[in-house]
Tab-separated table of C-alpha atoms in Angstrom:
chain	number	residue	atom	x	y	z
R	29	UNK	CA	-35.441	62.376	-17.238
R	30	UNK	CA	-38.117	61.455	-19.828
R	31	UNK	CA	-40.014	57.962	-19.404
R	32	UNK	CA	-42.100	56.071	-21.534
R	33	UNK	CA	-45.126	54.533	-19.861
R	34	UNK	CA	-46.462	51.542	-21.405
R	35	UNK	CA	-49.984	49.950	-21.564
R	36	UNK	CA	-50.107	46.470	-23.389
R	37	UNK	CA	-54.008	45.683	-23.713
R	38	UNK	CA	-53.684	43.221	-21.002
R	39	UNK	CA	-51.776	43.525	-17.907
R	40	UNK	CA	-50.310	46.378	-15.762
R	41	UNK	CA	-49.053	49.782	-17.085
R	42	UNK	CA	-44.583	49.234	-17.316
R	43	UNK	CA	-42.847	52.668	-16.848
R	44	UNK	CA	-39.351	53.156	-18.614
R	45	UNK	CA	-37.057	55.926	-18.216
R	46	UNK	CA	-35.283	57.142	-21.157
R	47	UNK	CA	-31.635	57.105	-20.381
R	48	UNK	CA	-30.066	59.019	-23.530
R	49	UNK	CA	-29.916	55.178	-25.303
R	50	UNK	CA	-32.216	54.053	-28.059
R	51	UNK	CA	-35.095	52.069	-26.757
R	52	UNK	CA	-36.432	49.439	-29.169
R	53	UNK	CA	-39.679	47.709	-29.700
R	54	UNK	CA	-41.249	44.484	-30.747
R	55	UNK	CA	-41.967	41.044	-30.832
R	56	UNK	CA	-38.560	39.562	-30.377
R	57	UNK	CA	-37.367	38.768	-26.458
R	58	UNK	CA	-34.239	40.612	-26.699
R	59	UNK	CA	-36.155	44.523	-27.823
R	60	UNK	CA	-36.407	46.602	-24.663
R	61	UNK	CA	-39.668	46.555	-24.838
R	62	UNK	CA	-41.085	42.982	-25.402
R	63	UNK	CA	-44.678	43.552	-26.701
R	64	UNK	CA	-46.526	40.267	-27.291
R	65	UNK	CA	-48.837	40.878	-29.673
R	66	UNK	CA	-49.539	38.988	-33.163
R	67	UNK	CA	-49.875	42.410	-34.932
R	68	UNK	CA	-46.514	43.487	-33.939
R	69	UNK	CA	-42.945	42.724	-35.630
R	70	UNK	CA	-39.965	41.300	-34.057
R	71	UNK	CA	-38.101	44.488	-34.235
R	72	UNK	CA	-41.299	46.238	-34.640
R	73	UNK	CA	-39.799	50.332	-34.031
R	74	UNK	CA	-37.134	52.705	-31.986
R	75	UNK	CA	-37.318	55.536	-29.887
R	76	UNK	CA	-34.045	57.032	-29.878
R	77	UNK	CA	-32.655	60.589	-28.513
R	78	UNK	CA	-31.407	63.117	-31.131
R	79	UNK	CA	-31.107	66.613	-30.493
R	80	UNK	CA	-32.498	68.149	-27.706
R	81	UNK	CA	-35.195	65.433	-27.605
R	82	UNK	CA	-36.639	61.769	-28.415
R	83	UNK	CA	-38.223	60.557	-32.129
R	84	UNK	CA	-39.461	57.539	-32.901
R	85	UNK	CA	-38.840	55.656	-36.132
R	86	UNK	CA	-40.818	52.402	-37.670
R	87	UNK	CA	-38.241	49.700	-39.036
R	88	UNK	CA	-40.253	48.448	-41.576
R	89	UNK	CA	-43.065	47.223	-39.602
R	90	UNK	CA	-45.756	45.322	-41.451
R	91	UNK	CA	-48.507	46.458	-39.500
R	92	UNK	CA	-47.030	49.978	-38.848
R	93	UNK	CA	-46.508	52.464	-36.167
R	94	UNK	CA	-48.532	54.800	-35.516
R	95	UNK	CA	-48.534	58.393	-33.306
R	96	UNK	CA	-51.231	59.918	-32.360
R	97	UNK	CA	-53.500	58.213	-34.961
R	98	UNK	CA	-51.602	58.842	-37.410
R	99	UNK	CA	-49.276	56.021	-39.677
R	100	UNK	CA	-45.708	56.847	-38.600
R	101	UNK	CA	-43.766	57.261	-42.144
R	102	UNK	CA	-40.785	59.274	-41.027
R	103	UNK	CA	-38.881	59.753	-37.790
R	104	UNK	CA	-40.686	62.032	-35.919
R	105	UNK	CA	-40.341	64.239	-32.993
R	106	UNK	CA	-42.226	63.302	-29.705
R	107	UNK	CA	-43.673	65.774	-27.746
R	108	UNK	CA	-44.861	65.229	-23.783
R	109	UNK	CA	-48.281	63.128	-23.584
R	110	UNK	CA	-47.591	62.080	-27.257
R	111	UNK	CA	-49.138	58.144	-27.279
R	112	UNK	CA	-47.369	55.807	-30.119
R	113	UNK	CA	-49.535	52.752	-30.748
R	114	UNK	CA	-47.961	49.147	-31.897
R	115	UNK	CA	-51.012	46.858	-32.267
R	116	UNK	CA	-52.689	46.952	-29.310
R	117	UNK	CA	-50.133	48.669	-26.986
R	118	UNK	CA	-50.078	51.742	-26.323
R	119	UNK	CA	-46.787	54.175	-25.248
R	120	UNK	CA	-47.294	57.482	-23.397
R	121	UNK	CA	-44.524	60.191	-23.850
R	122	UNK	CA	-43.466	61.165	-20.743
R	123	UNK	CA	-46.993	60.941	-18.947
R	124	UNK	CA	-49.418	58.688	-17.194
R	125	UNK	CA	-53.053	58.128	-18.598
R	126	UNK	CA	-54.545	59.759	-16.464
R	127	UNK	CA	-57.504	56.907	-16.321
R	128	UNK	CA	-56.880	53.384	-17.609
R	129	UNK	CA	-59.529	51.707	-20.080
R	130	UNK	CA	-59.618	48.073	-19.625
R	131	UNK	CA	-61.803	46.270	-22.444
R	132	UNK	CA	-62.786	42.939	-20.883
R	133	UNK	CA	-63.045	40.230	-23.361
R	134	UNK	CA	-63.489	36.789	-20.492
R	135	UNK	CA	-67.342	35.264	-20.254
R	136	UNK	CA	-69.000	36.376	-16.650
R	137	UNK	CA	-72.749	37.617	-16.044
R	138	UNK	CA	-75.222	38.687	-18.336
R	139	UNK	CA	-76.152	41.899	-19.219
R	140	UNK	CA	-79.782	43.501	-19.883
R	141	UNK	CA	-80.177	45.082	-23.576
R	142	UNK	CA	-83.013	47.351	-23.055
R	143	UNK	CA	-83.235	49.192	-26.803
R	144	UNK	CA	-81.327	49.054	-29.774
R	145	UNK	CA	-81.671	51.889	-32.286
R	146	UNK	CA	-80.672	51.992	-35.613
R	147	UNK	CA	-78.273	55.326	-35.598
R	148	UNK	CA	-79.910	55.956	-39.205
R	149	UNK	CA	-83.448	55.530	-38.058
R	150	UNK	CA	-82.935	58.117	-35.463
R	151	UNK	CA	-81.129	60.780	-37.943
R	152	UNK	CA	-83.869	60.779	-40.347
R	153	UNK	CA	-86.703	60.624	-37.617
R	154	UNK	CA	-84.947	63.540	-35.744
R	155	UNK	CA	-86.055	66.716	-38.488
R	156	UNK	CA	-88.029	69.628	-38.021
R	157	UNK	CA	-90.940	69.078	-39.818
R	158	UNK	CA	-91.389	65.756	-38.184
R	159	UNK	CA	-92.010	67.564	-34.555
R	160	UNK	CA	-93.806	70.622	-35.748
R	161	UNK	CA	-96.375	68.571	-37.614
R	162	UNK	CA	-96.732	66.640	-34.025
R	163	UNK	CA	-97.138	69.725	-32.476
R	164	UNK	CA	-99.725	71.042	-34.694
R	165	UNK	CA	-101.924	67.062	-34.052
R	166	UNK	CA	-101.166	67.406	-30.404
R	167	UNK	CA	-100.077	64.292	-30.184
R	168	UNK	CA	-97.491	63.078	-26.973
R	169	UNK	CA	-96.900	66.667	-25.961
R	170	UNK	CA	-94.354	64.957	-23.435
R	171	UNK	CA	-92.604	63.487	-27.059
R	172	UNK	CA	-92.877	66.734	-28.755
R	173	UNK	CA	-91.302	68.659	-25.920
R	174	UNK	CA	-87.990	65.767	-25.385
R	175	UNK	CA	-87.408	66.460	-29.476
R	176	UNK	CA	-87.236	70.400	-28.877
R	177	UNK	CA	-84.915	69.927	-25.766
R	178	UNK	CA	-83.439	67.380	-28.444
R	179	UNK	CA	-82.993	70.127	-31.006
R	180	UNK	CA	-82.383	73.098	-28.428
R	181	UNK	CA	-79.539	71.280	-27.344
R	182	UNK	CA	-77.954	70.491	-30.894
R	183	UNK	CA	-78.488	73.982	-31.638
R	184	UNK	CA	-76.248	75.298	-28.658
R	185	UNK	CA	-73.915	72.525	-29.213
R	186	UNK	CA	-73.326	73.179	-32.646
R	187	UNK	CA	-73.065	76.713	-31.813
R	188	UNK	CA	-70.017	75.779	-29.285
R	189	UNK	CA	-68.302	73.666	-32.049
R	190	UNK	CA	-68.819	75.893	-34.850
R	191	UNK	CA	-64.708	77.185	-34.888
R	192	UNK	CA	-61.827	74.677	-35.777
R	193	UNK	CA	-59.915	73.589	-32.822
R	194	UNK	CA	-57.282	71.480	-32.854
R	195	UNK	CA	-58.238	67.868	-32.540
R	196	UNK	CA	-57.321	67.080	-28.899
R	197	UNK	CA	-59.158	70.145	-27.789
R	198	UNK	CA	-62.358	69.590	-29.967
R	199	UNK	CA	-62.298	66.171	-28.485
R	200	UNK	CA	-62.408	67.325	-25.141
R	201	UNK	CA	-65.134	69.823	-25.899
R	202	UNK	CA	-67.498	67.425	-27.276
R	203	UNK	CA	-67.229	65.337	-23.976
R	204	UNK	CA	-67.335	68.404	-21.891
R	205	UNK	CA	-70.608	69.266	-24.090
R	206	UNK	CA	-72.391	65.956	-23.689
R	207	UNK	CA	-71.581	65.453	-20.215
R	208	UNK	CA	-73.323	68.777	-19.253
R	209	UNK	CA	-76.265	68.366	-21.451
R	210	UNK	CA	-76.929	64.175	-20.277
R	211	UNK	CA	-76.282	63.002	-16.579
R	212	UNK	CA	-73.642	60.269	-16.585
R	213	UNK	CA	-71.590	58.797	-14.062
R	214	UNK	CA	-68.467	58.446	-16.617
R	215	UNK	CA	-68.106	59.039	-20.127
R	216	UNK	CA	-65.450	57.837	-22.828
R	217	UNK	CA	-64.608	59.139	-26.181
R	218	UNK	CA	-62.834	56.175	-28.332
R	219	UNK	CA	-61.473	56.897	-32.060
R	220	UNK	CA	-60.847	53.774	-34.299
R	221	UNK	CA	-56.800	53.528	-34.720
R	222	UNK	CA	-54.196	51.451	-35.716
R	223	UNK	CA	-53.628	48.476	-37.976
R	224	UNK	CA	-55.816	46.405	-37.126
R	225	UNK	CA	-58.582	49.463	-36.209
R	226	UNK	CA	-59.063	49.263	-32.569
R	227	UNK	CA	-60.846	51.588	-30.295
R	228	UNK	CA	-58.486	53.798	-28.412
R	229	UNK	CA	-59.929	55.954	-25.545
R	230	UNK	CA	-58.876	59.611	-26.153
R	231	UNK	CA	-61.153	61.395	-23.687
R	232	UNK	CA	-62.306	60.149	-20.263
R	233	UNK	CA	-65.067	62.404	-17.930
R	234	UNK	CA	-65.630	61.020	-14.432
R	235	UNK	CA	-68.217	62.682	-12.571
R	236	UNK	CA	-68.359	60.622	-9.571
R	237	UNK	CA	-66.312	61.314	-6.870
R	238	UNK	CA	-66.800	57.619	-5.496
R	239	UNK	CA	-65.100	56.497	-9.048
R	240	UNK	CA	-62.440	58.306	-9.544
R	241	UNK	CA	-59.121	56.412	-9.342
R	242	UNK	CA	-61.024	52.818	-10.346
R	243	UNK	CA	-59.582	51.753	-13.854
R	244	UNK	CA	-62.573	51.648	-16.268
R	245	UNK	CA	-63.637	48.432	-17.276
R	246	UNK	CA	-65.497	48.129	-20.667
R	247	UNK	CA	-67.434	45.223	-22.126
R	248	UNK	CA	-66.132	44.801	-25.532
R	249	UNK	CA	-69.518	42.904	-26.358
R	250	UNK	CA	-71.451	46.052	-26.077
R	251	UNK	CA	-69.237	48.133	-28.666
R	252	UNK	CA	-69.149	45.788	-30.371
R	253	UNK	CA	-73.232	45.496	-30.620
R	254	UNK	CA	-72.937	48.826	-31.327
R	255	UNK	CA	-70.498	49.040	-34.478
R	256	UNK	CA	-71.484	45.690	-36.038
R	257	UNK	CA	-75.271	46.595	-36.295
R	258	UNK	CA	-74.609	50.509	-36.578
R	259	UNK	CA	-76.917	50.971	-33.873
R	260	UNK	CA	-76.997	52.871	-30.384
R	261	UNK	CA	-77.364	50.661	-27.562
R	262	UNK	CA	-79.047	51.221	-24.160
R	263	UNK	CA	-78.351	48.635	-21.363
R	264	UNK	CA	-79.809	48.484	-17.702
R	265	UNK	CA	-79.199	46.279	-14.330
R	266	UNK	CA	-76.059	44.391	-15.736
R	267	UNK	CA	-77.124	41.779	-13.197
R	268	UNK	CA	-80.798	40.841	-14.631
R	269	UNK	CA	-80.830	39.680	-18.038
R	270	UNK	CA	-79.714	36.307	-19.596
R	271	UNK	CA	-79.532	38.057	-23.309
R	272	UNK	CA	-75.669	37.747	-23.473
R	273	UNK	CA	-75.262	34.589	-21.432
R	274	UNK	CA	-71.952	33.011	-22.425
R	275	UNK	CA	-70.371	36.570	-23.281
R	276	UNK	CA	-69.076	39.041	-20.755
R	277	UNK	CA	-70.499	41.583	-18.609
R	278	UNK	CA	-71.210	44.887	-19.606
R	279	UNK	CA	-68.809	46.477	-16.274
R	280	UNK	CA	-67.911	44.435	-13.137
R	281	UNK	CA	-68.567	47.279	-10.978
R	282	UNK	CA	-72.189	47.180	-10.552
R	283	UNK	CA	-72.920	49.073	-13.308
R	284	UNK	CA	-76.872	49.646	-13.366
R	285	UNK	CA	-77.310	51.489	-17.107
R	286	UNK	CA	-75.215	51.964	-19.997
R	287	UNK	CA	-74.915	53.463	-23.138
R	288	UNK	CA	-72.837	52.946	-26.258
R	289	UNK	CA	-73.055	54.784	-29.671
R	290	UNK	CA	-71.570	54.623	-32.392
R	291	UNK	CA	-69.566	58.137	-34.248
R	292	UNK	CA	-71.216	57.873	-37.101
R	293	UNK	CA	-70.383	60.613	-39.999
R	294	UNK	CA	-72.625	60.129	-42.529
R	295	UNK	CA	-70.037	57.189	-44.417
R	296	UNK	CA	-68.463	55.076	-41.941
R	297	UNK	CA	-68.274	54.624	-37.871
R	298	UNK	CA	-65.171	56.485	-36.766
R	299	UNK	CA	-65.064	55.984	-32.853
R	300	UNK	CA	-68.082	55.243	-30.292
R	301	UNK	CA	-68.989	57.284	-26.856
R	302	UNK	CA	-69.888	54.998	-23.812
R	303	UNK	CA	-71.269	56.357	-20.789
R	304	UNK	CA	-72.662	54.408	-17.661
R	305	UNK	CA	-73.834	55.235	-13.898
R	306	UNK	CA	-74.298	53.548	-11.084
R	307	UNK	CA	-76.859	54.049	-9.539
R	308	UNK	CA	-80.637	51.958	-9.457
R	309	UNK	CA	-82.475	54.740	-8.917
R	310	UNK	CA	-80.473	57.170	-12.087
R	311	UNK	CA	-80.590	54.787	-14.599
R	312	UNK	CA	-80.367	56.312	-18.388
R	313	UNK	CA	-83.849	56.812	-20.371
R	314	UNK	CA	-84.777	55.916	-24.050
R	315	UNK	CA	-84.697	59.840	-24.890
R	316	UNK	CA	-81.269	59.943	-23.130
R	317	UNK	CA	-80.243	57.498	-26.178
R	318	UNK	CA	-81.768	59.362	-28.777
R	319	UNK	CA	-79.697	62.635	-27.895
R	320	UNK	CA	-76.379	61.131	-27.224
R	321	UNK	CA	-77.278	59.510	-30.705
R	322	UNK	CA	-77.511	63.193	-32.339
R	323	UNK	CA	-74.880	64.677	-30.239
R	324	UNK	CA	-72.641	61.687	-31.601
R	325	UNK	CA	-73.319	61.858	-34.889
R	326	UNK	CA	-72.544	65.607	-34.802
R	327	UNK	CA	-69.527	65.123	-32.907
R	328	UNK	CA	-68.290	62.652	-35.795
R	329	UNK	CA	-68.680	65.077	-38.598
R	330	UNK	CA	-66.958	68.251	-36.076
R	331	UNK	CA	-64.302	64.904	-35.798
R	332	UNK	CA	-63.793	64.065	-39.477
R	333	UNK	CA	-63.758	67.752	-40.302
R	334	UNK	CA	-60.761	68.550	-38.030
R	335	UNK	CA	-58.818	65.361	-39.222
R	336	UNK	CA	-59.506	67.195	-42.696
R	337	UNK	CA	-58.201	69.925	-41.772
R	338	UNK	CA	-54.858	68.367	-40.025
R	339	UNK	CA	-54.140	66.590	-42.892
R	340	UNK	CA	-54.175	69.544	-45.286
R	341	UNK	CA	-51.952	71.694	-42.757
R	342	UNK	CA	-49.393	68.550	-42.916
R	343	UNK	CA	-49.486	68.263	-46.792
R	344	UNK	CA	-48.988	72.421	-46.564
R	345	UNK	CA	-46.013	71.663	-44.566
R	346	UNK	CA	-44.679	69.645	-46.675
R	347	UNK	CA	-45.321	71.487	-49.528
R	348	UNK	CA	-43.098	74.470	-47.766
R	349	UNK	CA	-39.945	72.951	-47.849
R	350	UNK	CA	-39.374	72.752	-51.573
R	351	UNK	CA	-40.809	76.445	-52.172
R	352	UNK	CA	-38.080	77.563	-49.902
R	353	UNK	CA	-35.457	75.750	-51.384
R	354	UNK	CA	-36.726	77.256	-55.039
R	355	UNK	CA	-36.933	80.925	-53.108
R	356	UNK	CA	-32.929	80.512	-51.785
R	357	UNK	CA	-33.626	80.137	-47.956
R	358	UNK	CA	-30.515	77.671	-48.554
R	359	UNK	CA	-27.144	79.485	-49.372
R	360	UNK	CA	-26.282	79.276	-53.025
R	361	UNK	CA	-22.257	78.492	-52.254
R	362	UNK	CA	-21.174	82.445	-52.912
């Protein structure tokens, strides 16, 4: 039996089995699934059977529905792992996130903002010309040498992303990609979703044994550093600095560096990637910064590109349907 397992943005995960009965969702006390949230309606959506399966269906919503990023303007079909997002609640398909992403909003200790970095300043500084002409002056042959592993590393990356994929699976390439080219403890890959945007994780790496089955645990002060000044941020010893006193902390579980940047695509900031470890002695570098900046802001265009691309296969498919009514796919009566 299909179940629907449901994360509100604060509290634990509620698991529903699907019992051949429409399940409905909103505001109001008496829906199945009560979500509390000021973006949501009283009788916000359904997920009903029909057919061989499950769709859900938005009644009106003023905020909307919306499945797998996308508005939901029709009943749809759901397929297993599908996630349907009402404000800031989010509804798995018949599966379990596999890692839970807690934001943490409540005031505790201070974090240490070691360097901010304008995303823009780092795209323009980041060119060809700009390192061979260093090379040439010998100047900071250490510098000159972190810019080719910077642009060596592009190079095979954009190599690896150069064929459309799907967006799921280019999503978990470009985290597979960055996690092999920078050491990180964890990594997250958030798109901005939803009405009002929010920051949904889509892809989480963990690479420490010691941290796998902890739920995540995200400042929201350092995204949100990160998308209100367009800039890449680089923290370190969460317990040391008195910079955001009177905000939260950047991860409760003795996080020692961090790193947020923003997907930037040329226009507009689209998601971020946070990554963090753990350790005193492993803590992320400047030059770490720079490349997740690059590798980001490639990612975001591979990103936006795919989301082209999706859209124009669904206005194709909708295009269909009409041509094969004109070419008599429909029997004429006779």
């Amino acid at each position: 039996m299909p179940k629907l397992f449901v994360y509100p943005k604060k509290g634990e995960e509620l698991v529903i089995p699907l019992k051949d009965k429409k399940i409905s969702m909103g505001r109001s006390a008496d829906n199945d699934i009560p979500i509390l949230d000021p973006f949501c309606s009283g009788h916000h959506a359904i997920i009903c059977p029909k057919d061989d399966g499950y769709v859900v269906r938005d009644n009106g919503s003023k905020n909307g529905t919306f499945l797998n990023g996308k508005k939901v303007v029709a009943e749809t079909e759901l397929k297993k792992s599908d996630e349907v997002l009402i404000g800031s609640t989010r509804i798995i398909f018949d599966d379990r996130l596999s890692t839970n992403v807690e934001m943490l909003e409540a005031s505790s200790p201070t974090t240490n903002i070691n360097t901010i970095i304008q995303v823009e300043d780092v795209l323009k500084k980041s060119d060809i010309d700009t390192t061979m002409k260093a090379t040439f002056a010998s100047v900071d042959m250490e510098k000159v040498k972190s810019e080719h592993k910077a642009f060596s590393v592009l190079s095979e990356v954009s190599k690896a992303l150069i064929l459309h994929m799907p967006l799921g699976e280019l999503l978990d390439s470009i985290m597979d990609l960055i996690c092999e080219n920078l050491p990180m403890d964890r990594g997250i890959l958030m798109l901005k979703e939803g009405n009002p945007p929010q920051f949904i994780p889509k892809v989480v790496r963990i690479n420490n044994e010691s941290l796998k089955n902890q739920r995540i645990q995200v400042s929201q002060s350092i995204i949100n550093m990160a998308v209100n000044k367009n800039s890449s941020v680089l923290t370190s010893d969460a317990q040391a600095d008195s910079r955001f006193k009177a905000q939260e902390s950047i991860i409760k579980f003795n996080i020692h560096s961090a790193m947020c940047v923003p997907l930037w695509n040329n226009r507009e900031i689209i998601g971020i990637i946070y990554s963090d470890r753990i350790s005193l002695l492993d803590q992320f570098t400047d030059e770490d910064l720079k490349m997740l900046t690059l590798l980001s802001n490639l990612a975001a265009v591979k990103i936006e590109n795919a989301k082209l691309v999706e859209q124009a296969i669904d206005r194709d498919k909708i295009i269909v349907i009409p041509s094969d009514l004109i070419t008599g796919h429909i029997g004429t009566g006779d």
